[in-house]
Amino acid sequence: MPLQGKAAQKPKTPSTDASPSNPLPATAPTAQPAPAITVAERTQQRTDESRPFEAVRRKSGLAALPDEDRAAWYACHFARSLPAKRTRLPPKFQRELWRAVNDAGLPLRPLPRTYSWGIDRSGQDVGRYPTPRFDERFAKRTRLTELVLQSKAFRERRDRLRSGSAEAGDIITDSDIQEERLRRSEMAKLKSELYGVVPEGGFATDPEWDDVLPLPVEEPEGALATISYPAEYATAISYLRAVMANKEYSARSLRLTETIIDMNPAHYTVWLYRASILLAMALPIPAELAWLNAVALEHLKNYQIWHHRHLLIDQHHPTLASDPAAAAALAASERDFLAQILAHDTKNYHVWSYRSYLVAKLNLFADPAELRAVDVLIDDDVRNNSAWSHRFFLVFSDPAASTPGAHATEHDPAVPQATVDREVAYAQEKIALAPQNQSPWNYLRGVLVKGGRELASVEGFAEGFVTGLEGKSGGKEDVRSTHALDLLAEIYAEKGDRERADLCLRRLGEKWDRIRVGYWEWRRKCLEV
Amino acid sequence: MRQRIKAAKRRARAVFRPRAAKMASNPTNTTTTTITNPGPPEAESEIDEEFVTESITYPRFMIPNLFTGPSPVVDVLETHTSNLQQETVKVCLPFLSAEDEKTKYNIHGVPNLYRKSHITFLRRSIGPMPAGFITADASRPWFLYWALTGLSIMGDDVSDLRQAVVDTARSMQNESGGFGGGGGQRSHLATTYAVVLSLAMVGGEEAFEVIDRRALWKWLSRLKQPDGGFQVCVGGEEDIRGAYTASVVITLLNLPLDLTQESPAYEADGSMNLLSGVPDYVRRCQTYEGGISGQPDSEAHGAYAFCALACLALLDDPRRIIPKYLDLPRLISWLSSRQYAPEAGFSGRTNKLVDGCYSHWVGGCFPLIEACLRPLDDSPPPAGDDATTPNPPRKPRLPPASESLFNREGLIRYILCCCQDQSRRGGLRDKPGKMSDSYHTCYVLSGLSSAQHQWDLTAPAPTLAAGAGDPVWTVLPYVDDGGVQVYEQEDLVRPIHPVYAIPQRSQEGMREYFLGKEGF
């Protein structure tokens, strides 16, 4: 049924026309550019246009309208109510009615009196937008609809290819994927601008991950110690769970582990999964080591990195068995890297543990470069006990010069006496630099025990740090090293001189190392046994 | 008026400091116990004349100069290590010397334990965490364990958390056995240990029944290595944490010791079980320094010393097994060396800094050490199964310690003076200047508990292999003969099991429940 027809082009006098051909309200006196009006105002104008007699009728009643207008109003009003009345009118009457309506040129369907334009991303009523801004928003919405349709077509094509029900022309090239990627990033941008939708992590919008159904972590109600994960992290983890469940070992899953490690390197599960991907895909280990170097330098405190490195070397080492040059090159590059990382924290426990693993794996015990590297650190800080520990390991766990499995605090006859001499001299030289430094004292004692030497072999050396104990030799009592006094107590006890041993221990508890008095008193009791 | 008092205080300090140093080097003035007579400062007669009038009004605390001045032997040579050490001493001294005017100290210059704010801190630590905590995503079970342990030590009833702990634990369990750091993470021994102990602490059948023991047993079999140790997760590293946490779980849950055929340590002749070779593995971790490293051939470290001793104590009577597998005199020497003056807390390694968490890792070793120095009642000295005894019994028996092997007063001072966050935040910390966190809150409190109590083993414990009961640990508050108690009685915290590191009642509750169960 022609409800508006030509009538719309024959406006009645009081109406205003906001059609594109005449954008100005009829009341506007000049052709100047329209003052900025809001969308809501424009809507109000249009509503008013669709109810030309409304204002007068409201104000003064129908009777105030001229007869002609009143008749037109009646005709329209009646025509509008027809569908609801279900009354069958005689054909003639119908014709008359529609003619009257047409002649009146009134919009048969008035616009609703109130209209909501909704709110935008910042909660502002869109109706209050100035019209140009509204038009811009409208264009964005149009663009988004267009993109959504194109993207939908892409997904459908992809699904057909996956399910084997491809139609002619259904192919997806790399450039299609690239196009789709751009499309989705534009969509995400538009959604964010229009509706404030936070863009999802790369995975949710990446066409490469379309086929994966993410498995979000669901916490039970009232769970403890929950973390409000950033959206990006939560998304990545949900994809990780999905590919792990499928045991997928692929380039994209490798990239996924990298993304997660970057956000949370303490996530041990992702490291284990990464290692299995590397193994399954037989990826080149040197490339992984290079990547790992950068990660380690970025996350200095992390220790999963070091177990991962351990696994990589386990994997890589057998391939070098027949190539001593390559093995030496690996040792050298590892040593360089370790120096670099230890420069940040010379006592990093996990780095040193890895280092001892590496030495055993590549048999670097007798490698002069390894011993030199440790020397450098000891020269730099003679109190670096980690370096001392590593030296002890290098010297006394070398399978070529020790008994495998010998206990650390027991004599090992396989250790050459020349080695013992060298190490005793080394420790003594370092003790001289700072006698109260316990590291070389512990080392010295360890060497003597390993070498099967009597502690008394260093009696004279130790006595050099203690003078006039309780005025015994007439002079003032001076102790430059409590560790010397401790060792002397043992030496005297070893020689059966309980009295002197007891004196050393008593003076330690009374004066030189009072915090440990309980221990020194116990040592005195040990002398009585 | 107020201003004048302040000035007097400052002046008094300036004069007393050098005296403290002088005392430290004067053999006749040094005592090993605290200054016991209250009231005016001791040795008043030595104070310079011009000074006497001021010192009478000066509110003096009884703090032995051991804790307020430098140690008597200090090297001249400066290195990175010694600079850090000096800085740390400088940071701690004002706290140990009771110099903060806003803090309320007792006569010994020790503040109260801020129990209420620490409880609030721990309660909050298991609530929702902001996004910045994502690096803790793999350690969430630890947050439960730390909070529940710390709260239990402070006497805060945690049974209201039962349902939440049960639900959270369920979400972390894997069908293939064990618990991960959260939903969808692989099972790990550290997180499994934390979850199992958390369930023990909230207690009750529903909590105990969360654990799928059959799956757990199968998973543990996969972790067991031929050398006796355990990997911490399938494909993960093998270390002494693995040995300790696995032993805790196995004994607490009364798991069968047989290995499944999937175990890397499986032997067709049945010669290997879940606990075979564990003590040998622990022994291989002892270093030339006497301490224990995380895995063989590394540096001795406090945290691993506790793991080693507690692990051995789970496998047999500690009085028998510890001296059998470890060089005890060297170990005691190393442990004792971890306590430095004036800070008086423990460090974790030779030449490393004091850190409140070692109050537990190192401090927690002493109850075990002290127990194994006391003779087994009536029973003959341990014979050992001679052929396999790694430490031949040529050595004479070590005597029991007549007084404490470590300086309990010092540790308590370090904890109460230096480790408490006195702001509204609450919680305990590594050292002054560091932020409190739930890890430190738990282990500092646990160390405080060790320092305040004395543990004893009253009955010889048959070996696990014999399948009989547990060693009977008994506990009393520690009383220093003739010494002083520097903390207030209201600050005595609850004892904590020296091996399982949870309240004894919780350990017994769970162990008894599973001993009473037949099969899975």
JSON list of C-alpha atoms in Angstrom, two decimals, chain A residues 259-439:
[
{"chain": "A", "resi": 259, "resn": "THR", "atom": "CA", "xyz": [54.58, -15.31, 24.22]},
{"chain": "A", "resi": 260, "resn": "ILE", "atom": "CA", "xyz": [53.68, -16.85, 27.57]},
{"chain": "A", "resi": 261, "resn": "ILE", "atom": "CA", "xyz": [57.28, -17.15, 28.76]},
{"chain": "A", "resi": 262, "resn": "ASP", "atom": "CA", "xyz": [57.68, -13.49, 27.99]},
{"chain": "A", "resi": 263, "resn": "MET", "atom": "CA", "xyz": [54.76, -12.66, 30.28]},
{"chain": "A", "resi": 264, "resn": "ASN", "atom": "CA", "xyz": [55.50, -15.22, 33.01]},
{"chain": "A", "resi": 265, "resn": "PRO", "atom": "CA", "xyz": [58.83, -17.06, 32.84]},
{"chain": "A", "resi": 266, "resn": "ALA", "atom": "CA", "xyz": [58.05, -18.87, 36.12]},
{"chain": "A", "resi": 267, "resn": "HIS", "atom": "CA", "xyz": [55.33, -20.92, 34.41]},
{"chain": "A", "resi": 268, "resn": "TYR", "atom": "CA", "xyz": [57.12, -24.30, 34.53]},
{"chain": "A", "resi": 269, "resn": "THR", "atom": "CA", "xyz": [54.44, -26.07, 32.50]},
{"chain": "A", "resi": 270, "resn": "VAL", "atom": "CA", "xyz": [55.04, -23.91, 29.45]},
{"chain": "A", "resi": 271, "resn": "TRP", "atom": "CA", "xyz": [58.78, -24.61, 29.59]},
{"chain": "A", "resi": 272, "resn": "LEU", "atom": "CA", "xyz": [58.23, -28.36, 29.69]},
{"chain": "A", "resi": 273, "resn": "TYR", "atom": "CA", "xyz": [55.85, -28.10, 26.78]},
{"chain": "A", "resi": 274, "resn": "ARG", "atom": "CA", "xyz": [58.33, -25.99, 24.83]},
{"chain": "A", "resi": 275, "resn": "ALA", "atom": "CA", "xyz": [61.00, -28.65, 25.37]},
{"chain": "A", "resi": 276, "resn": "SER", "atom": "CA", "xyz": [58.70, -31.34, 24.02]},
{"chain": "A", "resi": 277, "resn": "ILE", "atom": "CA", "xyz": [57.90, -29.25, 20.95]},
{"chain": "A", "resi": 278, "resn": "LEU", "atom": "CA", "xyz": [61.60, -28.81, 20.24]},
{"chain": "A", "resi": 279, "resn": "LEU", "atom": "CA", "xyz": [62.20, -32.52, 20.54]},
{"chain": "A", "resi": 280, "resn": "ALA", "atom": "CA", "xyz": [59.18, -33.55, 18.52]},
{"chain": "A", "resi": 281, "resn": "MET", "atom": "CA", "xyz": [59.98, -31.16, 15.69]},
{"chain": "A", "resi": 282, "resn": "ALA", "atom": "CA", "xyz": [63.72, -31.83, 15.93]},
{"chain": "A", "resi": 283, "resn": "LEU", "atom": "CA", "xyz": [64.38, -28.11, 15.80]},
{"chain": "A", "resi": 284, "resn": "PRO", "atom": "CA", "xyz": [67.99, -26.87, 15.77]},
{"chain": "A", "resi": 285, "resn": "ILE", "atom": "CA", "xyz": [69.31, -26.58, 19.33]},
{"chain": "A", "resi": 286, "resn": "PRO", "atom": "CA", "xyz": [71.83, -23.77, 18.68]},
{"chain": "A", "resi": 287, "resn": "ALA", "atom": "CA", "xyz": [69.03, -21.45, 17.59]},
{"chain": "A", "resi": 288, "resn": "GLU", "atom": "CA", "xyz": [67.14, -22.26, 20.75]},
{"chain": "A", "resi": 289, "resn": "LEU", "atom": "CA", "xyz": [70.22, -21.60, 22.87]},
{"chain": "A", "resi": 290, "resn": "ALA", "atom": "CA", "xyz": [70.61, -18.21, 21.23]},
{"chain": "A", "resi": 291, "resn": "TRP", "atom": "CA", "xyz": [66.98, -17.37, 21.96]},
{"chain": "A", "resi": 292, "resn": "LEU", "atom": "CA", "xyz": [67.40, -18.58, 25.53]},
{"chain": "A", "resi": 293, "resn": "ASN", "atom": "CA", "xyz": [70.40, -16.32, 26.08]},
{"chain": "A", "resi": 294, "resn": "ALA", "atom": "CA", "xyz": [68.26, -13.28, 25.46]},
{"chain": "A", "resi": 295, "resn": "VAL", "atom": "CA", "xyz": [65.49, -14.58, 27.72]},
{"chain": "A", "resi": 296, "resn": "ALA", "atom": "CA", "xyz": [67.96, -15.36, 30.52]},
{"chain": "A", "resi": 297, "resn": "LEU", "atom": "CA", "xyz": [69.42, -11.87, 30.40]},
{"chain": "A", "resi": 298, "resn": "GLU", "atom": "CA", "xyz": [65.96, -10.42, 30.58]},
{"chain": "A", "resi": 299, "resn": "HIS", "atom": "CA", "xyz": [64.79, -12.60, 33.47]},
{"chain": "A", "resi": 300, "resn": "LEU", "atom": "CA", "xyz": [67.87, -12.90, 35.64]},
{"chain": "A", "resi": 301, "resn": "LYS", "atom": "CA", "xyz": [66.13, -14.40, 38.67]},
{"chain": "A", "resi": 302, "resn": "ASN", "atom": "CA", "xyz": [64.27, -17.08, 36.81]},
{"chain": "A", "resi": 303, "resn": "TYR", "atom": "CA", "xyz": [65.45, -20.64, 37.19]},
{"chain": "A", "resi": 304, "resn": "GLN", "atom": "CA", "xyz": [63.25, -22.62, 34.80]},
{"chain": "A", "resi": 305, "resn": "ILE", "atom": "CA", "xyz": [65.55, -21.24, 32.13]},
{"chain": "A", "resi": 306, "resn": "TRP", "atom": "CA", "xyz": [68.45, -23.23, 33.51]},
{"chain": "A", "resi": 307, "resn": "HIS", "atom": "CA", "xyz": [66.70, -26.54, 33.54]},
{"chain": "A", "resi": 308, "resn": "HIS", "atom": "CA", "xyz": [65.60, -25.88, 29.97]},
{"chain": "A", "resi": 309, "resn": "ARG", "atom": "CA", "xyz": [69.19, -25.20, 29.02]},
{"chain": "A", "resi": 310, "resn": "HIS", "atom": "CA", "xyz": [70.19, -28.42, 30.74]},
{"chain": "A", "resi": 311, "resn": "LEU", "atom": "CA", "xyz": [67.69, -30.34, 28.60]},
{"chain": "A", "resi": 312, "resn": "LEU", "atom": "CA", "xyz": [68.97, -28.64, 25.44]},
{"chain": "A", "resi": 313, "resn": "ILE", "atom": "CA", "xyz": [72.56, -29.62, 26.14]},
{"chain": "A", "resi": 314, "resn": "ASP", "atom": "CA", "xyz": [71.47, -33.18, 26.94]},
{"chain": "A", "resi": 315, "resn": "GLN", "atom": "CA", "xyz": [69.88, -33.24, 23.52]},
{"chain": "A", "resi": 316, "resn": "HIS", "atom": "CA", "xyz": [72.62, -31.47, 21.64]},
{"chain": "A", "resi": 317, "resn": "HIS", "atom": "CA", "xyz": [75.70, -33.04, 23.14]},
{"chain": "A", "resi": 318, "resn": "PRO", "atom": "CA", "xyz": [75.49, -36.51, 21.55]},
{"chain": "A", "resi": 319, "resn": "THR", "atom": "CA", "xyz": [75.48, -34.91, 18.10]},
{"chain": "A", "resi": 320, "resn": "LEU", "atom": "CA", "xyz": [78.90, -33.43, 18.84]},
{"chain": "A", "resi": 321, "resn": "ALA", "atom": "CA", "xyz": [80.49, -36.69, 19.95]},
{"chain": "A", "resi": 322, "resn": "SER", "atom": "CA", "xyz": [82.40, -37.13, 16.72]},
{"chain": "A", "resi": 323, "resn": "ASP", "atom": "CA", "xyz": [83.34, -33.49, 16.36]},
{"chain": "A", "resi": 324, "resn": "PRO", "atom": "CA", "xyz": [85.71, -32.33, 19.11]},
{"chain": "A", "resi": 325, "resn": "ALA", "atom": "CA", "xyz": [86.06, -28.90, 17.52]},
{"chain": "A", "resi": 326, "resn": "ALA", "atom": "CA", "xyz": [82.32, -28.33, 17.68]},
{"chain": "A", "resi": 327, "resn": "ALA", "atom": "CA", "xyz": [82.23, -29.53, 21.29]},
{"chain": "A", "resi": 328, "resn": "ALA", "atom": "CA", "xyz": [85.04, -27.13, 22.18]},
{"chain": "A", "resi": 329, "resn": "ALA", "atom": "CA", "xyz": [83.20, -24.31, 20.45]},
{"chain": "A", "resi": 330, "resn": "LEU", "atom": "CA", "xyz": [80.08, -25.09, 22.46]},
{"chain": "A", "resi": 331, "resn": "ALA", "atom": "CA", "xyz": [82.07, -25.07, 25.68]},
{"chain": "A", "resi": 332, "resn": "ALA", "atom": "CA", "xyz": [83.61, -21.74, 24.78]},
{"chain": "A", "resi": 333, "resn": "SER", "atom": "CA", "xyz": [80.32, -20.10, 23.85]},
{"chain": "A", "resi": 334, "resn": "GLU", "atom": "CA", "xyz": [78.65, -21.41, 27.00]},
{"chain": "A", "resi": 335, "resn": "ARG", "atom": "CA", "xyz": [81.52, -20.07, 29.07]},
{"chain": "A", "resi": 336, "resn": "ASP", "atom": "CA", "xyz": [81.18, -16.64, 27.45]},
{"chain": "A", "resi": 337, "resn": "PHE", "atom": "CA", "xyz": [77.50, -16.60, 28.14]},
{"chain": "A", "resi": 338, "resn": "LEU", "atom": "CA", "xyz": [77.96, -17.71, 31.76]},
{"chain": "A", "resi": 339, "resn": "ALA", "atom": "CA", "xyz": [80.47, -14.92, 32.30]},
{"chain": "A", "resi": 340, "resn": "GLN", "atom": "CA", "xyz": [77.94, -12.48, 30.95]},
{"chain": "A", "resi": 341, "resn": "ILE", "atom": "CA", "xyz": [75.15, -13.68, 33.19]},
{"chain": "A", "resi": 342, "resn": "LEU", "atom": "CA", "xyz": [77.35, -13.97, 36.30]},
{"chain": "A", "resi": 343, "resn": "ALA", "atom": "CA", "xyz": [78.39, -10.37, 35.79]},
{"chain": "A", "resi": 344, "resn": "HIS", "atom": "CA", "xyz": [74.85, -9.47, 36.92]},
{"chain": "A", "resi": 345, "resn": "ASP", "atom": "CA", "xyz": [74.89, -11.71, 39.98]},
{"chain": "A", "resi": 346, "resn": "THR", "atom": "CA", "xyz": [78.14, -13.48, 40.76]},
{"chain": "A", "resi": 347, "resn": "LYS", "atom": "CA", "xyz": [76.46, -15.90, 43.18]},
{"chain": "A", "resi": 348, "resn": "ASN", "atom": "CA", "xyz": [73.37, -16.89, 41.19]},
{"chain": "A", "resi": 349, "resn": "TYR", "atom": "CA", "xyz": [72.75, -20.38, 42.54]},
{"chain": "A", "resi": 350, "resn": "HIS", "atom": "CA", "xyz": [71.03, -21.79, 39.48]},
{"chain": "A", "resi": 351, "resn": "VAL", "atom": "CA", "xyz": [73.69, -20.53, 37.13]},
{"chain": "A", "resi": 352, "resn": "TRP", "atom": "CA", "xyz": [76.42, -22.21, 39.17]},
{"chain": "A", "resi": 353, "resn": "SER", "atom": "CA", "xyz": [74.44, -25.45, 39.39]},
{"chain": "A", "resi": 354, "resn": "TYR", "atom": "CA", "xyz": [74.05, -25.42, 35.65]},
{"chain": "A", "resi": 355, "resn": "ARG", "atom": "CA", "xyz": [77.75, -24.74, 35.31]},
{"chain": "A", "resi": 356, "resn": "SER", "atom": "CA", "xyz": [78.68, -27.83, 37.31]},
{"chain": "A", "resi": 357, "resn": "TYR", "atom": "CA", "xyz": [76.31, -29.87, 35.20]},
{"chain": "A", "resi": 358, "resn": "LEU", "atom": "CA", "xyz": [77.93, -28.49, 32.04]},
{"chain": "A", "resi": 359, "resn": "VAL", "atom": "CA", "xyz": [81.44, -29.27, 33.25]},
{"chain": "A", "resi": 360, "resn": "ALA", "atom": "CA", "xyz": [80.50, -32.86, 33.94]},
{"chain": "A", "resi": 361, "resn": "LYS", "atom": "CA", "xyz": [78.61, -33.21, 30.67]},
{"chain": "A", "resi": 362, "resn": "LEU", "atom": "CA", "xyz": [81.34, -31.77, 28.43]},
{"chain": "A", "resi": 363, "resn": "ASN", "atom": "CA", "xyz": [84.14, -33.05, 30.68]},
{"chain": "A", "resi": 364, "resn": "LEU", "atom": "CA", "xyz": [85.69, -29.65, 31.25]},
{"chain": "A", "resi": 365, "resn": "PHE", "atom": "CA", "xyz": [87.37, -30.57, 34.55]},
{"chain": "A", "resi": 366, "resn": "ALA", "atom": "CA", "xyz": [90.83, -30.29, 33.13]},
{"chain": "A", "resi": 367, "resn": "ASP", "atom": "CA", "xyz": [90.03, -27.45, 30.75]},
{"chain": "A", "resi": 368, "resn": "PRO", "atom": "CA", "xyz": [92.40, -24.65, 31.81]},
{"chain": "A", "resi": 369, "resn": "ALA", "atom": "CA", "xyz": [89.90, -22.07, 30.55]},
{"chain": "A", "resi": 370, "resn": "GLU", "atom": "CA", "xyz": [87.32, -23.24, 33.08]},
{"chain": "A", "resi": 371, "resn": "LEU", "atom": "CA", "xyz": [89.69, -22.99, 36.02]},
{"chain": "A", "resi": 372, "resn": "ARG", "atom": "CA", "xyz": [90.85, -19.61, 34.76]},
{"chain": "A", "resi": 373, "resn": "ALA", "atom": "CA", "xyz": [87.26, -18.35, 34.50]},
{"chain": "A", "resi": 374, "resn": "VAL", "atom": "CA", "xyz": [86.72, -19.22, 38.17]},
{"chain": "A", "resi": 375, "resn": "ASP", "atom": "CA", "xyz": [90.04, -17.63, 39.14]},
{"chain": "A", "resi": 376, "resn": "VAL", "atom": "CA", "xyz": [88.93, -14.39, 37.56]},
{"chain": "A", "resi": 377, "resn": "LEU", "atom": "CA", "xyz": [85.85, -14.35, 39.74]},
{"chain": "A", "resi": 378, "resn": "ILE", "atom": "CA", "xyz": [87.81, -15.16, 42.90]},
{"chain": "A", "resi": 379, "resn": "ASP", "atom": "CA", "xyz": [90.35, -12.46, 42.07]},
{"chain": "A", "resi": 380, "resn": "ASP", "atom": "CA", "xyz": [87.50, -10.06, 41.61]},
{"chain": "A", "resi": 381, "resn": "ASP", "atom": "CA", "xyz": [85.88, -10.94, 44.95]},
{"chain": "A", "resi": 382, "resn": "VAL", "atom": "CA", "xyz": [87.81, -13.35, 47.13]},
{"chain": "A", "resi": 383, "resn": "ARG", "atom": "CA", "xyz": [84.65, -13.85, 49.20]},
{"chain": "A", "resi": 384, "resn": "ASN", "atom": "CA", "xyz": [82.65, -15.33, 46.32]},
{"chain": "A", "resi": 385, "resn": "ASN", "atom": "CA", "xyz": [81.89, -18.68, 47.90]},
{"chain": "A", "resi": 386, "resn": "SER", "atom": "CA", "xyz": [80.08, -19.94, 44.81]},
{"chain": "A", "resi": 387, "resn": "ALA", "atom": "CA", "xyz": [83.28, -19.61, 42.86]},
{"chain": "A", "resi": 388, "resn": "TRP", "atom": "CA", "xyz": [85.21, -21.43, 45.59]},
{"chain": "A", "resi": 389, "resn": "SER", "atom": "CA", "xyz": [82.68, -24.25, 45.58]},
{"chain": "A", "resi": 390, "resn": "HIS", "atom": "CA", "xyz": [82.98, -24.58, 41.84]},
{"chain": "A", "resi": 391, "resn": "ARG", "atom": "CA", "xyz": [86.73, -24.72, 42.07]},
{"chain": "A", "resi": 392, "resn": "PHE", "atom": "CA", "xyz": [86.50, -27.54, 44.60]},
{"chain": "A", "resi": 393, "resn": "PHE", "atom": "CA", "xyz": [84.22, -29.41, 42.24]},
{"chain": "A", "resi": 394, "resn": "LEU", "atom": "CA", "xyz": [86.57, -28.89, 39.27]},
{"chain": "A", "resi": 395, "resn": "VAL", "atom": "CA", "xyz": [89.61, -30.08, 41.16]},
{"chain": "A", "resi": 396, "resn": "PHE", "atom": "CA", "xyz": [88.22, -32.93, 43.25]},
{"chain": "A", "resi": 397, "resn": "SER", "atom": "CA", "xyz": [85.45, -34.39, 41.13]},
{"chain": "A", "resi": 398, "resn": "ASP", "atom": "CA", "xyz": [87.50, -34.80, 37.95]},
{"chain": "A", "resi": 399, "resn": "PRO", "atom": "CA", "xyz": [86.93, -38.47, 37.14]},
{"chain": "A", "resi": 400, "resn": "ALA", "atom": "CA", "xyz": [90.52, -38.67, 35.88]},
{"chain": "A", "resi": 401, "resn": "ALA", "atom": "CA", "xyz": [91.91, -37.66, 39.25]},
{"chain": "A", "resi": 402, "resn": "SER", "atom": "CA", "xyz": [89.39, -38.78, 41.87]},
{"chain": "A", "resi": 403, "resn": "THR", "atom": "CA", "xyz": [87.34, -41.74, 42.95]},
{"chain": "A", "resi": 404, "resn": "PRO", "atom": "CA", "xyz": [83.83, -41.56, 41.51]},
{"chain": "A", "resi": 405, "resn": "GLY", "atom": "CA", "xyz": [81.24, -41.20, 44.26]},
{"chain": "A", "resi": 406, "resn": "ALA", "atom": "CA", "xyz": [83.77, -40.37, 46.97]},
{"chain": "A", "resi": 407, "resn": "HIS", "atom": "CA", "xyz": [82.15, -38.37, 49.75]},
{"chain": "A", "resi": 408, "resn": "ALA", "atom": "CA", "xyz": [82.95, -34.67, 49.85]},
{"chain": "A", "resi": 409, "resn": "THR", "atom": "CA", "xyz": [84.25, -34.70, 53.44]},
{"chain": "A", "resi": 410, "resn": "GLU", "atom": "CA", "xyz": [86.37, -37.84, 53.20]},
{"chain": "A", "resi": 411, "resn": "HIS", "atom": "CA", "xyz": [89.88, -38.69, 52.12]},
{"chain": "A", "resi": 412, "resn": "ASP", "atom": "CA", "xyz": [90.17, -39.71, 48.47]},
{"chain": "A", "resi": 413, "resn": "PRO", "atom": "CA", "xyz": [93.43, -41.58, 47.75]},
{"chain": "A", "resi": 414, "resn": "ALA", "atom": "CA", "xyz": [92.98, -41.05, 44.00]},
{"chain": "A", "resi": 415, "resn": "VAL", "atom": "CA", "xyz": [93.67, -37.33, 44.32]},
{"chain": "A", "resi": 416, "resn": "PRO", "atom": "CA", "xyz": [97.30, -36.62, 43.31]},
{"chain": "A", "resi": 417, "resn": "GLN", "atom": "CA", "xyz": [99.41, -35.14, 46.10]},
{"chain": "A", "resi": 418, "resn": "ALA", "atom": "CA", "xyz": [100.70, -32.45, 43.74]},
{"chain": "A", "resi": 419, "resn": "THR", "atom": "CA", "xyz": [97.14, -31.26, 43.35]},
{"chain": "A", "resi": 420, "resn": "VAL", "atom": "CA", "xyz": [96.74, -31.12, 47.10]},
{"chain": "A", "resi": 421, "resn": "ASP", "atom": "CA", "xyz": [99.93, -29.06, 47.43]},
{"chain": "A", "resi": 422, "resn": "ARG", "atom": "CA", "xyz": [98.80, -26.67, 44.73]},
{"chain": "A", "resi": 423, "resn": "GLU", "atom": "CA", "xyz": [95.36, -26.18, 46.26]},
{"chain": "A", "resi": 424, "resn": "VAL", "atom": "CA", "xyz": [96.69, -25.73, 49.79]},
{"chain": "A", "resi": 425, "resn": "ALA", "atom": "CA", "xyz": [99.02, -23.02, 48.51]},
{"chain": "A", "resi": 426, "resn": "TYR", "atom": "CA", "xyz": [96.20, -21.39, 46.57]},
{"chain": "A", "resi": 427, "resn": "ALA", "atom": "CA", "xyz": [93.91, -21.26, 49.61]},
{"chain": "A", "resi": 428, "resn": "GLN", "atom": "CA", "xyz": [96.67, -19.93, 51.86]},
{"chain": "A", "resi": 429, "resn": "GLU", "atom": "CA", "xyz": [97.51, -17.21, 49.38]},
{"chain": "A", "resi": 430, "resn": "LYS", "atom": "CA", "xyz": [93.88, -16.07, 49.35]},
{"chain": "A", "resi": 431, "resn": "ILE", "atom": "CA", "xyz": [93.50, -16.30, 53.14]},
{"chain": "A", "resi": 432, "resn": "ALA", "atom": "CA", "xyz": [96.38, -13.89, 53.47]},
{"chain": "A", "resi": 433, "resn": "LEU", "atom": "CA", "xyz": [94.36, -11.26, 51.59]},
{"chain": "A", "resi": 434, "resn": "ALA", "atom": "CA", "xyz": [91.52, -11.27, 54.12]},
{"chain": "A", "resi": 435, "resn": "PRO", "atom": "CA", "xyz": [92.01, -13.70, 57.00]},
{"chain": "A", "resi": 436, "resn": "GLN", "atom": "CA", "xyz": [88.45, -13.42, 58.34]},
{"chain": "A", "resi": 437, "resn": "ASN", "atom": "CA", "xyz": [87.03, -14.63, 55.02]},
{"chain": "A", "resi": 438, "resn": "GLN", "atom": "CA", "xyz": [85.57, -18.08, 55.70]},
{"chain": "A", "resi": 439, "resn": "SER", "atom": "CA", "xyz": [85.46, -19.29, 52.10]}
]
